[in-house]
Amino acid sequence: MDTDSRLEREQFVSHLNGTTTIEILSLTSLMPISILFRQCVIALIGIKLNRSNQWSRFTLDVACLCLPFLLSCTIMYDYCYVLFVTMITIIVASILWRYQQPPRHSLSKKKIDFNNLNVSCQLKFISYYRIEVNICTAIAILAVDFKIFPRCLAKAETYGHGLMDIGVGCFVLAAAIVAPEARYSIYRYNKKAQTARGKDNNLHQGNASAPFSSSLVKSLKSIMPLVVIGVGRLIATAGINYQLHVSEYGVHWNFFFTLAAIRLLASLIFIIIPISLSGLIGACIGVFYQVTLTNYNLKDVIISGFDGSGGRNGIIEANREGIFSCIGYLSLYLIGIEIGKQLLKPISSLTRWLKVLVTLIIVDIVLWELTWFNAELFEPVSRRFANFSYVLWMLAFMAFNIFMYLLVELISTYFTMTGNFCEEMPLAGCSVCTPTLELRDTELKMTKQDSSDRNRTCACLYAAIERNQLGYFLLANVMTGSVNLSMNTIRVDNILAAVILVGYIYAVSFIIVVLHVNKVTTKIW
């Protein structure tokens, strides 16, 4: 890439101020709604599509799960609320129409006591959240390079928040809520349950810290791929003179180094401090970092360097944004682990899930109040610093999104149980990748797949991304770079840009589904 083109593109994404939180929440709310929208569309057209042509269903997946968000932040940005209302209308119409039809299965013939109904399956709303983070990121990292993508949605330079400012925070939280430290709560819960039933548990025998006796070695092993990818990206971008927004991470630092650093630091912390204190330690680190930023002029160092001239001399000064922001992201990661410990606890009662739903919205309101208070009293939200206002903002944002995904899944579960949705086409999946629902006495159970299903694969987009989440993200990065190298994206008109973006997300999704159909998993560590 020639220098003039690189400088022009860097300027195109620099010195921006972001948009409002309400707008960001409105745009991202389309993602959980898209999942229910897909199921309602399938309920309207019937289930023949599921049994015959799986590649037609894949195209339907892309249209229902990817295009609404893509359109809302590009050509339909000024009319995103129209898109939102249209999808809700189709969902409501589908439900009302299905109520007029005979039930698809025998579940609805039974008298269901929803107050005492047990859901003996782990809901997948956390998986949906993590997958949608990948899809939104894949769309945004290329769309931002075109004029069709509103500048207010791009990353804010220092203070403020655009749509893309949630990207790294969402990835950190998506990793935290399913981290080994968070999943440890399930192990302890199951161990207590098996002990109460008189069963022996041979896994992780010994004291409570046994699963983490070699945590540092395991952590190093898990972060090595991230380090290798980060180094590879650094070499590749430097070699082709690729565009670089220096004030985002620094000269050499990148997103993969940040993820690797916080995972390593968290493992070191848990060697000394009990996992049960992860949330408290995370909050303390965030507060300490915020005090250092505001009271000890660390923010001036991050903005202008150690000598105040804005120079990039030395490895630390050259990458000061990436290095210092790791402290804020570490705070976010540790608090995210605490949230994961609560969300991953096995819950079998539908009533208890409804209580979780109410708890989430209450916690979310409290977090938004804390975000406003911290931003007014100390410092506005800044992704560049990853300050405590940003940490609280991301936690509030995640709580809202988790609430939305859980709400959508509970709605889907209810209408599947009552026979209005087809149990053979579960939410965001099919009967191959997601076991079907069956009511037995007072329990809602997942029926086991038969031998033919176990030997088959499907072309469901969510199942494919869930198998290869890192692979999907890397593929999107590679294809984004290829598009940028093949054309000057700033000069592309809006219609052509929209066509390119649709073709791009279809191609990325198609490749990842082909890998899934052929049972190829890119995670090799």
Short mmCIF file of C-alpha atoms in Angstrom, two decimals:
data_model
loop_
_atom_site.label_atom_id
_atom_site.label_comp_id
_atom_site.label_asym_id
_atom_site.label_seq_id
_atom_site.Cartn_x
_atom_site.Cartn_y
_atom_site.Cartn_z
CA MET A 1 0.00 0.00 0.00
CA ASP A 2 1.44 3.37 -0.99
CA THR A 3 2.11 5.92 1.74
CA ASP A 4 -0.40 8.53 0.55
CA SER A 5 -3.23 6.00 0.50
CA ARG A 6 -2.25 4.70 3.93
CA LEU A 7 -2.20 8.18 5.46
CA GLU A 8 -5.56 9.03 3.90
CA ARG A 9 -7.16 5.90 5.34
CA GLU A 10 -5.64 6.48 8.77
CA GLN A 11 -7.01 10.02 8.80
CA PHE A 12 -10.42 8.65 7.77
CA VAL A 13 -10.78 6.75 11.07
CA SER A 14 -9.05 9.30 13.33
CA HIS A 15 -10.19 12.21 15.52
CA LEU A 16 -13.77 10.97 15.95
CA ASN A 17 -16.06 11.51 18.94
CA GLY A 18 -18.49 8.58 18.81
CA THR A 19 -22.25 8.59 19.33
CA THR A 20 -24.82 8.09 22.09
CA THR A 21 -25.21 4.99 24.23
CA ILE A 22 -28.89 4.73 23.25
CA GLU A 23 -27.97 4.49 19.59
CA ILE A 24 -25.39 1.77 20.24
CA LEU A 25 -27.88 -0.22 22.32
CA SER A 26 -30.51 0.16 19.61
CA LEU A 27 -28.20 -1.15 16.90
CA THR A 28 -26.92 -4.10 18.91
CA SER A 29 -30.44 -5.01 20.06
CA LEU A 30 -31.08 -6.14 16.51
CA MET A 31 -28.78 -9.12 17.07
CA PRO A 32 -30.79 -11.02 19.71
CA ILE A 33 -33.99 -10.06 17.92
CA SER A 34 -32.51 -11.52 14.72
CA ILE A 35 -32.31 -14.95 16.37
CA LEU A 36 -36.01 -14.94 17.21
CA PHE A 37 -36.74 -13.43 13.79
CA ARG A 38 -35.05 -16.40 12.13
CA GLN A 39 -37.12 -18.90 14.09
CA CYS A 40 -40.34 -17.03 13.30
CA VAL A 41 -39.52 -16.92 9.58
CA ILE A 42 -38.95 -20.67 9.63
CA ALA A 43 -42.21 -21.12 11.54
CA LEU A 44 -43.97 -19.21 8.76
CA ILE A 45 -42.44 -21.09 5.84
CA GLY A 46 -42.56 -24.52 7.49
CA ILE A 47 -39.81 -27.04 8.23
CA LYS A 48 -39.28 -28.50 4.76
CA LEU A 49 -36.28 -26.22 4.40
CA ASN A 50 -34.69 -27.93 7.38
CA ARG A 51 -35.07 -31.42 5.94
CA SER A 52 -34.16 -30.83 2.33
CA ASN A 53 -31.60 -28.25 1.30
CA GLN A 54 -29.31 -27.26 4.15
CA TRP A 55 -27.46 -24.74 1.98
CA SER A 56 -30.71 -22.88 1.41
CA ARG A 57 -31.05 -22.74 5.17
CA PHE A 58 -27.51 -21.38 5.39
CA THR A 59 -28.48 -18.55 3.05
CA LEU A 60 -31.52 -17.93 5.23
CA ASP A 61 -29.23 -17.82 8.27
CA VAL A 62 -27.04 -15.15 6.69
CA ALA A 63 -30.10 -13.15 5.64
CA CYS A 64 -31.75 -13.31 9.08
CA LEU A 65 -28.74 -13.29 11.42
CA CYS A 66 -26.19 -11.06 9.63
CA LEU A 67 -27.95 -8.72 7.22
CA PRO A 68 -30.15 -6.83 9.73
CA PHE A 69 -27.12 -5.57 11.66
CA LEU A 70 -25.14 -4.93 8.46
CA LEU A 71 -27.97 -2.90 6.95
CA SER A 72 -28.66 -0.98 10.17
CA CYS A 73 -25.13 0.41 10.32
CA THR A 74 -24.79 1.13 6.59
CA ILE A 75 -27.49 1.93 4.02
CA MET A 76 -30.37 1.74 6.53
CA TYR A 77 -28.63 3.63 9.31
CA ASP A 78 -31.11 6.52 9.14
CA TYR A 79 -33.99 4.03 9.10
CA CYS A 80 -32.72 1.43 11.58
CA TYR A 81 -35.82 1.92 13.74
CA VAL A 82 -37.97 1.04 10.72
CA LEU A 83 -35.97 -2.18 10.36
CA PHE A 84 -36.38 -2.83 14.08
CA VAL A 85 -40.17 -2.34 13.97
CA THR A 86 -40.47 -4.45 10.81
CA MET A 87 -38.70 -7.40 12.43
CA ILE A 88 -40.79 -7.12 15.60
CA THR A 89 -43.96 -6.96 13.47
CA ILE A 90 -43.00 -10.14 11.60
CA ILE A 91 -42.22 -11.88 14.90
CA VAL A 92 -45.58 -10.92 16.42
CA ALA A 93 -47.44 -11.81 13.20
CA SER A 94 -45.73 -15.20 13.11
CA ILE A 95 -46.69 -15.96 16.71
CA LEU A 96 -50.30 -14.86 16.18
CA TRP A 97 -50.53 -16.87 12.97
CA ARG A 98 -49.15 -19.98 14.63
CA TYR A 99 -51.75 -19.65 17.39
CA GLN A 100 -54.44 -20.11 14.73
CA GLN A 101 -52.81 -23.32 13.45
CA PRO A 102 -52.90 -26.84 14.91
CA PRO A 103 -49.94 -27.49 17.24
CA ARG A 104 -46.91 -29.07 15.57
CA HIS A 105 -46.38 -31.59 18.36
CA SER A 106 -48.10 -33.18 21.33
CA LEU A 107 -46.51 -31.00 24.01
CA SER A 108 -49.34 -28.50 23.94
CA LYS A 109 -51.92 -31.24 24.54
CA LYS A 110 -50.55 -31.67 28.03
CA LYS A 111 -51.42 -29.33 30.83
CA ILE A 112 -48.23 -27.43 31.56
CA ASP A 113 -47.62 -25.87 34.95
CA PHE A 114 -45.09 -23.20 34.05
CA ASN A 115 -44.54 -22.24 37.68
CA ASN A 116 -43.20 -25.70 38.51
CA LEU A 117 -41.69 -26.61 35.15
CA ASN A 118 -38.07 -27.79 35.26
CA VAL A 119 -35.78 -27.01 32.35
CA SER A 120 -33.25 -29.83 32.47
CA CYS A 121 -30.95 -28.31 29.88
CA GLN A 122 -28.37 -25.55 29.90
CA LEU A 123 -29.70 -22.59 27.95
CA LYS A 124 -27.42 -21.28 25.21
CA PHE A 125 -27.86 -17.53 25.59
CA ILE A 126 -24.19 -17.11 26.57
CA SER A 127 -23.10 -18.92 23.41
CA TYR A 128 -25.40 -16.70 21.36
CA TYR A 129 -23.84 -13.60 22.91
CA ARG A 130 -20.30 -14.79 22.14
CA ILE A 131 -21.18 -15.73 18.56
CA GLU A 132 -22.91 -12.43 17.88
CA VAL A 133 -19.82 -10.57 19.13
CA ASN A 134 -17.90 -12.32 16.36
CA ILE A 135 -20.50 -11.52 13.70
CA CYS A 136 -20.79 -7.83 14.65
CA THR A 137 -17.01 -7.47 14.73
CA ALA A 138 -16.59 -9.19 11.37
CA ILE A 139 -19.05 -6.77 9.80
CA ALA A 140 -17.73 -3.62 11.46
CA ILE A 141 -13.99 -4.09 10.82
CA LEU A 142 -14.54 -3.89 7.06
CA ALA A 143 -17.57 -1.58 6.98
CA VAL A 144 -15.67 1.15 8.87
CA ASP A 145 -13.30 1.56 5.92
CA PHE A 146 -16.16 2.63 3.62
CA LYS A 147 -17.96 5.97 3.57
CA ILE A 148 -21.25 4.11 3.89
CA PHE A 149 -20.39 3.40 7.54
CA PRO A 150 -21.30 6.49 9.63
CA ARG A 151 -18.24 8.08 11.22
CA CYS A 152 -20.05 8.42 14.55
CA LEU A 153 -20.08 4.61 14.83
CA ALA A 154 -16.30 4.30 14.43
CA LYS A 155 -13.93 4.30 17.40
CA ALA A 156 -13.72 7.53 19.35
CA GLU A 157 -10.25 9.05 19.48
CA THR A 158 -9.92 9.54 23.24
CA TYR A 159 -13.20 10.21 25.03
CA GLY A 160 -16.66 9.11 23.93
CA HIS A 161 -17.95 5.85 22.57
CA GLY A 162 -18.76 4.65 19.09
CA LEU A 163 -20.20 1.30 18.10
CA MET A 164 -16.72 -0.08 17.44
CA ASP A 165 -15.50 0.92 20.90
CA ILE A 166 -17.42 -2.01 22.34
CA GLY A 167 -15.50 -4.54 20.25
CA VAL A 168 -12.46 -5.30 22.38
CA GLY A 169 -14.47 -4.98 25.59
CA CYS A 170 -17.03 -7.50 24.32
CA PHE A 171 -14.28 -9.95 23.38
CA VAL A 172 -12.69 -9.60 26.82
CA LEU A 173 -16.02 -10.26 28.53
CA ALA A 174 -16.91 -13.08 26.12
CA ALA A 175 -13.65 -14.78 27.09
CA ALA A 176 -14.08 -14.04 30.80
CA ILE A 177 -17.57 -15.46 31.32
CA VAL A 178 -16.49 -18.88 30.00
CA ALA A 179 -12.92 -18.79 31.33
CA PRO A 180 -11.67 -21.86 33.26
CA GLU A 181 -11.90 -19.86 36.47
CA ALA A 182 -15.60 -19.14 35.78
CA ARG A 183 -16.36 -22.73 34.76
CA TYR A 184 -14.78 -23.90 38.01
CA SER A 185 -18.03 -22.95 39.75
CA ILE A 186 -19.83 -25.64 37.75
CA TYR A 187 -17.23 -28.19 38.81
CA ARG A 188 -17.72 -27.32 42.48
CA TYR A 189 -21.51 -27.37 42.13
CA ASN A 190 -21.48 -30.77 40.42
CA LYS A 191 -19.03 -32.15 42.97
CA LYS A 192 -21.30 -31.13 45.85
CA ALA A 193 -24.32 -32.58 44.07
CA GLN A 194 -22.59 -35.90 43.41
CA THR A 195 -21.34 -36.06 46.99
CA ALA A 196 -24.88 -35.49 48.25
CA ARG A 197 -26.07 -38.39 46.07
CA GLY A 198 -23.28 -40.60 47.38
CA LYS A 199 -21.39 -40.66 44.11
CA ASP A 200 -17.66 -40.37 43.83
CA ASN A 201 -16.14 -37.72 41.66
CA ASN A 202 -12.76 -38.70 40.28
CA LEU A 203 -12.16 -35.39 38.60
CA HIS A 204 -9.82 -32.92 40.25
CA GLN A 205 -9.47 -34.81 43.51
CA GLY A 206 -7.78 -32.96 46.33
CA ASN A 207 -8.06 -29.45 47.63
CA ALA A 208 -10.07 -26.67 46.04
CA SER A 209 -7.08 -25.30 44.18
CA ALA A 210 -6.22 -28.61 42.50
CA PRO A 211 -7.60 -27.67 39.07
CA PHE A 212 -5.23 -24.69 39.04
CA SER A 213 -2.06 -26.31 40.40
CA SER A 214 -0.50 -25.90 36.97
CA SER A 215 -2.48 -22.79 36.00
CA LEU A 216 0.55 -20.83 34.85
CA VAL A 217 1.67 -23.58 32.48
CA LYS A 218 -1.86 -23.99 31.15
CA SER A 219 -2.18 -20.23 30.73
CA LEU A 220 1.07 -20.00 28.80
CA LYS A 221 -0.07 -22.81 26.55
CA SER A 222 -3.43 -21.14 25.90
CA ILE A 223 -2.00 -17.70 25.13
CA MET A 224 0.79 -18.85 22.81
CA PRO A 225 -1.53 -18.97 19.76
CA LEU A 226 -2.62 -15.39 20.53
CA VAL A 227 1.01 -14.26 20.78
CA VAL A 228 1.88 -16.02 17.52
CA ILE A 229 -1.11 -14.47 15.75
CA GLY A 230 -0.27 -11.05 17.18
CA VAL A 231 3.34 -11.29 15.99
CA GLY A 232 2.15 -12.52 12.60
CA ARG A 233 -0.21 -9.59 12.27
CA LEU A 234 2.53 -7.16 13.26
CA ILE A 235 4.95 -8.55 10.67
CA ALA A 236 2.30 -8.67 7.94
CA THR A 237 1.00 -5.12 8.45
CA ALA A 238 4.52 -3.69 8.66
CA GLY A 239 5.61 -5.61 5.58
CA ILE A 240 2.84 -4.29 3.34
CA ASN A 241 2.72 -0.79 4.87
CA TYR A 242 -0.87 -1.40 5.99
CA GLN A 243 -2.94 1.36 7.61
CA LEU A 244 -2.44 1.72 11.36
CA HIS A 245 -4.37 3.85 13.85
CA VAL A 246 -1.46 4.42 16.25
CA SER A 247 -3.50 6.00 19.05
CA GLU A 248 -5.59 2.82 19.33
CA TYR A 249 -2.92 0.42 20.67
CA GLY A 250 0.42 1.96 19.74
CA VAL A 251 2.99 1.18 17.06
CA HIS A 252 3.50 -2.55 17.62
CA TRP A 253 0.75 -3.61 20.01
CA ASN A 254 -2.53 -5.11 18.82
CA PHE A 255 -5.72 -6.75 20.02
CA PHE A 256 -4.19 -10.24 20.26
CA PHE A 257 -1.40 -9.05 22.56
CA THR A 258 -4.03 -7.47 24.83
CA LEU A 259 -5.99 -10.73 25.13
CA ALA A 260 -2.80 -12.69 25.79
CA ALA A 261 -1.60 -10.21 28.42
CA ILE A 262 -4.81 -10.14 30.46
CA ARG A 263 -5.11 -13.93 30.44
CA LEU A 264 -1.56 -14.29 31.69
CA LEU A 265 -1.97 -11.60 34.35
CA ALA A 266 -5.23 -13.16 35.55
CA SER A 267 -3.55 -16.56 35.90
CA LEU A 268 -0.75 -15.01 37.94
CA ILE A 269 -3.26 -13.28 40.21
CA PHE A 270 -5.18 -16.51 40.85
CA ILE A 271 -2.02 -18.28 41.97
CA ILE A 272 -2.00 -15.91 44.95
CA ILE A 273 -5.63 -14.83 45.38
CA PRO A 274 -8.68 -17.13 45.58
CA ILE A 275 -10.97 -17.24 42.57
CA SER A 276 -13.89 -16.36 44.82
CA LEU A 277 -12.47 -12.83 45.10
CA SER A 278 -12.17 -12.24 41.34
CA GLY A 279 -14.92 -9.62 41.20
CA LEU A 280 -13.61 -7.70 44.20
CA ILE A 281 -10.02 -7.76 42.95
CA GLY A 282 -11.16 -6.64 39.51
CA ALA A 283 -13.06 -3.69 40.97
CA CYS A 284 -10.08 -2.71 43.15
CA ILE A 285 -7.74 -2.80 40.15
CA GLY A 286 -10.17 -0.66 38.16
CA VAL A 287 -10.51 1.94 40.91
CA PHE A 288 -6.74 2.04 41.49
CA TYR A 289 -6.13 2.48 37.76
CA GLN A 290 -8.71 5.27 37.57
CA VAL A 291 -7.10 7.11 40.48
CA THR A 292 -3.72 6.78 38.77
CA LEU A 293 -5.15 8.15 35.52
CA THR A 294 -6.80 11.20 37.06
CA ASN A 295 -4.68 12.03 40.13
CA TYR A 296 -1.22 11.03 38.99
CA ASN A 297 -1.38 12.24 35.38
CA LEU A 298 -1.11 8.79 33.80
CA LYS A 299 -3.62 9.88 31.17
CA ASP A 300 -1.24 12.67 30.12
CA VAL A 301 1.52 10.10 29.74
CA ILE A 302 -0.72 7.93 27.55
CA ILE A 303 -1.72 10.88 25.37
CA SER A 304 1.59 12.76 25.11
CA GLY A 305 4.29 10.32 26.17
CA PHE A 306 6.72 10.47 29.08
CA ASP A 307 8.32 13.72 27.91
CA GLY A 308 5.07 15.37 26.86
CA SER A 309 6.08 15.65 23.21
CA GLY A 310 3.99 12.75 21.92
CA GLY A 311 7.08 10.82 20.87
CA ARG A 312 7.23 7.06 20.37
CA ASN A 313 10.76 6.35 21.56
CA GLY A 314 11.31 2.98 23.21
CA ILE A 315 9.08 -0.07 23.24
CA ILE A 316 6.93 1.07 26.18
CA GLU A 317 6.37 4.62 24.95
CA ALA A 318 5.71 3.37 21.41
CA ASN A 319 2.93 1.12 22.70
CA ARG A 320 1.74 3.06 25.74
CA GLU A 321 -1.98 2.85 24.85
CA GLY A 322 -1.90 -0.91 24.45
CA ILE A 323 0.25 -1.59 27.51
CA PHE A 324 -1.50 0.68 30.02
CA SER A 325 -5.01 -0.15 28.81
CA CYS A 326 -4.30 -3.78 29.75
CA ILE A 327 -4.81 -2.72 33.37
CA GLY A 328 -8.36 -1.61 32.63
CA TYR A 329 -9.07 -4.69 30.55
CA LEU A 330 -7.69 -6.88 33.34
CA SER A 331 -10.21 -5.25 35.69
CA LEU A 332 -12.97 -5.96 33.17
CA TYR A 333 -11.80 -9.56 32.71
CA LEU A 334 -11.74 -10.33 36.44
CA ILE A 335 -15.19 -8.87 37.00
CA GLY A 336 -16.38 -10.78 33.94
CA ILE A 337 -15.18 -14.02 35.53
CA GLU A 338 -17.33 -13.28 38.58
CA ILE A 339 -20.33 -12.68 36.32
CA GLY A 340 -19.59 -15.92 34.48
CA LYS A 341 -19.53 -17.84 37.76
CA GLN A 342 -23.08 -16.67 38.42
CA LEU A 343 -24.44 -17.20 34.91
CA LEU A 344 -22.93 -20.66 34.48
CA LYS A 345 -24.45 -22.12 37.63
CA PRO A 346 -26.78 -24.99 36.67
CA ILE A 347 -30.38 -23.80 36.90
CA SER A 348 -33.14 -26.29 36.17
CA SER A 349 -36.23 -24.29 37.09
CA LEU A 350 -37.95 -22.08 34.55
CA THR A 351 -39.10 -19.88 37.42
CA ARG A 352 -35.50 -19.40 38.55
CA TRP A 353 -34.49 -18.40 35.03
CA LEU A 354 -37.18 -15.73 35.14
CA LYS A 355 -35.68 -14.51 38.41
CA VAL A 356 -32.27 -14.36 36.71
CA LEU A 357 -33.87 -12.28 33.97
CA VAL A 358 -35.25 -9.79 36.50
CA THR A 359 -31.93 -9.73 38.37
CA LEU A 360 -30.06 -8.94 35.15
CA ILE A 361 -32.16 -5.90 34.36
CA ILE A 362 -31.86 -4.60 37.95
CA VAL A 363 -28.08 -5.06 37.89
CA ASP A 364 -27.98 -3.37 34.49
CA ILE A 365 -29.82 -0.30 35.79
CA VAL A 366 -27.40 -0.07 38.72
CA LEU A 367 -24.42 -0.36 36.36
CA TRP A 368 -25.72 2.42 34.12
CA GLU A 369 -26.12 4.65 37.18
CA LEU A 370 -22.57 3.85 38.31
CA THR A 371 -21.28 4.55 34.80
CA TRP A 372 -22.94 7.96 34.74
CA PHE A 373 -21.74 8.76 38.26
CA ASN A 374 -18.14 7.77 37.52
CA ALA A 375 -18.09 9.63 34.20
CA GLU A 376 -19.41 12.81 35.80
CA LEU A 377 -17.30 12.68 38.95
CA PHE A 378 -14.00 11.35 37.62
CA GLU A 379 -13.54 10.87 33.87
CA PRO A 380 -15.72 10.24 30.79
CA VAL A 381 -15.71 6.86 29.07
CA SER A 382 -12.48 6.23 27.19
CA ARG A 383 -11.66 3.04 25.31
CA ARG A 384 -8.18 4.42 24.63
CA PHE A 385 -7.41 4.38 28.37
CA ALA A 386 -9.80 1.52 29.23
CA ASN A 387 -10.57 3.59 32.33
CA PHE A 388 -13.02 2.57 35.04
CA SER A 389 -15.83 4.46 33.32
CA TYR A 390 -15.23 2.28 30.27
CA VAL A 391 -15.16 -0.86 32.44
CA LEU A 392 -18.52 0.04 34.00
CA TRP A 393 -19.94 1.04 30.62
CA MET A 394 -18.95 -2.32 29.11
CA LEU A 395 -20.38 -4.23 32.08
CA ALA A 396 -23.69 -2.36 31.73
CA PHE A 397 -23.70 -2.97 28.00
CA MET A 398 -23.01 -6.69 28.46
CA ALA A 399 -25.69 -7.05 31.15
CA PHE A 400 -28.24 -5.52 28.79
CA ASN A 401 -27.25 -7.81 25.93
CA ILE A 402 -27.19 -10.93 28.10
CA PHE A 403 -30.65 -9.92 29.33
CA MET A 404 -31.85 -9.64 25.73
CA TYR A 405 -30.43 -13.02 24.69
CA LEU A 406 -31.90 -14.75 27.75
CA LEU A 407 -35.27 -13.07 27.16
CA VAL A 408 -35.31 -14.21 23.54
CA GLU A 409 -34.39 -17.77 24.50
CA LEU A 410 -37.08 -17.96 27.17
CA ILE A 411 -39.67 -16.63 24.70
CA SER A 412 -38.58 -19.24 22.17
CA THR A 413 -38.67 -22.00 24.80
CA TYR A 414 -42.19 -21.02 25.84
CA PHE A 415 -43.61 -21.02 22.32
CA THR A 416 -41.80 -24.23 21.43
CA MET A 417 -43.34 -25.93 24.46
CA THR A 418 -46.82 -24.71 23.55
CA GLY A 419 -46.48 -26.03 20.01
CA ASN A 420 -46.36 -22.69 18.20
CA PHE A 421 -42.73 -23.07 17.15
CA CYS A 422 -41.38 -26.25 15.68
CA GLU A 423 -39.32 -28.30 18.09
CA GLU A 424 -37.35 -29.64 15.12
CA MET A 425 -36.00 -26.15 14.40
CA PRO A 426 -34.57 -24.85 17.69
CA LEU A 427 -33.54 -21.26 18.21
CA ALA A 428 -30.52 -20.41 15.98
CA GLY A 429 -29.96 -24.06 15.10
CA CYS A 430 -31.53 -27.28 13.86
CA SER A 431 -32.29 -30.77 15.13
CA VAL A 432 -28.75 -31.88 14.24
CA CYS A 433 -26.71 -29.26 16.11
CA THR A 434 -29.23 -28.65 18.92
CA PRO A 435 -31.20 -31.46 20.63
CA THR A 436 -34.94 -31.01 20.43
CA LEU A 437 -37.29 -30.18 23.28
CA GLU A 438 -39.62 -32.73 24.80
CA LEU A 439 -41.93 -32.45 27.79
CA ARG A 440 -41.80 -35.39 30.17
CA ASP A 441 -44.05 -35.16 33.20
CA THR A 442 -43.05 -31.78 34.70
CA GLU A 443 -39.63 -31.52 33.07
CA LEU A 444 -38.57 -29.99 29.81
CA LYS A 445 -35.78 -32.22 28.56
CA MET A 446 -33.51 -32.35 25.56
CA THR A 447 -34.10 -35.51 23.57
CA LYS A 448 -30.99 -37.39 22.57
CA GLN A 449 -29.95 -37.33 18.96
CA ASP A 450 -30.39 -40.61 17.16
CA SER A 451 -27.46 -42.33 15.48
CA SER A 452 -28.23 -40.78 12.10
CA ASP A 453 -28.10 -37.26 13.58
CA ARG A 454 -24.84 -37.95 15.39
CA ASN A 455 -23.23 -38.98 12.12
CA ARG A 456 -24.51 -35.94 10.24
CA THR A 457 -23.41 -32.34 10.20
CA CYS A 458 -25.49 -29.28 9.48
CA ALA A 459 -24.95 -25.99 7.71
CA CYS A 460 -26.22 -23.82 10.56
CA LEU A 461 -24.20 -20.62 10.80
CA TYR A 462 -24.23 -20.44 14.60
CA ALA A 463 -23.02 -24.02 15.00
CA ALA A 464 -20.22 -23.34 12.52
CA ILE A 465 -19.04 -20.18 14.27
CA GLU A 466 -19.29 -21.83 17.69
CA ARG A 467 -16.95 -24.59 16.48
CA ASN A 468 -14.36 -22.14 15.10
CA GLN A 469 -14.79 -18.76 16.79
CA LEU A 470 -11.16 -17.70 16.56
CA GLY A 471 -10.98 -19.06 13.02
CA TYR A 472 -13.99 -16.97 12.04
CA PHE A 473 -12.44 -13.83 13.48
CA LEU A 474 -9.08 -14.48 11.78
CA LEU A 475 -10.77 -15.21 8.46
CA ALA A 476 -12.69 -11.94 8.70
CA ASN A 477 -9.44 -10.07 9.40
CA VAL A 478 -7.67 -11.67 6.43
CA MET A 479 -10.54 -10.93 4.05
CA THR A 480 -10.80 -7.36 5.38
CA GLY A 481 -7.13 -6.85 4.61
CA SER A 482 -7.57 -8.37 1.15
CA VAL A 483 -10.43 -6.00 0.32
CA ASN A 484 -8.46 -2.98 1.54
CA LEU A 485 -5.43 -3.95 -0.51
CA SER A 486 -7.47 -4.53 -3.64
CA MET A 487 -9.23 -1.15 -3.69
CA ASN A 488 -9.34 2.29 -2.14
CA THR A 489 -12.40 1.78 0.04
CA ILE A 490 -12.83 5.50 0.72
CA ARG A 491 -13.49 6.12 -3.00
CA VAL A 492 -16.13 3.39 -3.36
CA ASP A 493 -19.73 4.63 -3.75
CA ASN A 494 -22.35 3.50 -1.27
CA ILE A 495 -24.22 1.05 -3.50
CA LEU A 496 -21.07 -0.83 -4.48
CA ALA A 497 -19.87 -0.73 -0.87
CA ALA A 498 -23.11 -2.37 0.28
CA VAL A 499 -22.75 -5.10 -2.36
CA ILE A 500 -19.14 -5.72 -1.32
CA LEU A 501 -20.08 -5.95 2.36
CA VAL A 502 -22.92 -8.39 1.71
CA GLY A 503 -20.67 -10.53 -0.48
CA TYR A 504 -17.92 -10.38 2.13
CA ILE A 505 -20.04 -11.53 5.08
CA TYR A 506 -21.60 -14.26 2.93
CA ALA A 507 -18.14 -15.47 1.85
CA VAL A 508 -16.74 -15.47 5.40
CA SER A 509 -19.80 -17.31 6.66
CA PHE A 510 -19.73 -19.79 3.77
CA ILE A 511 -16.10 -20.74 4.38
CA ILE A 512 -16.64 -21.25 8.10
CA VAL A 513 -19.73 -23.38 7.43
CA VAL A 514 -17.81 -25.50 4.90
CA LEU A 515 -15.21 -26.16 7.61
CA HIS A 516 -17.99 -27.10 10.01
CA VAL A 517 -19.72 -29.44 7.54
CA ASN A 518 -16.39 -31.20 7.02
CA LYS A 519 -15.86 -31.33 10.81
CA VAL A 520 -12.71 -29.20 10.66
CA THR A 521 -11.82 -27.44 13.91
CA THR A 522 -9.15 -24.75 13.74
CA LYS A 523 -8.41 -24.80 17.47
CA ILE A 524 -5.33 -27.02 17.72
CA TRP A 525 -4.07 -26.23 21.25
#
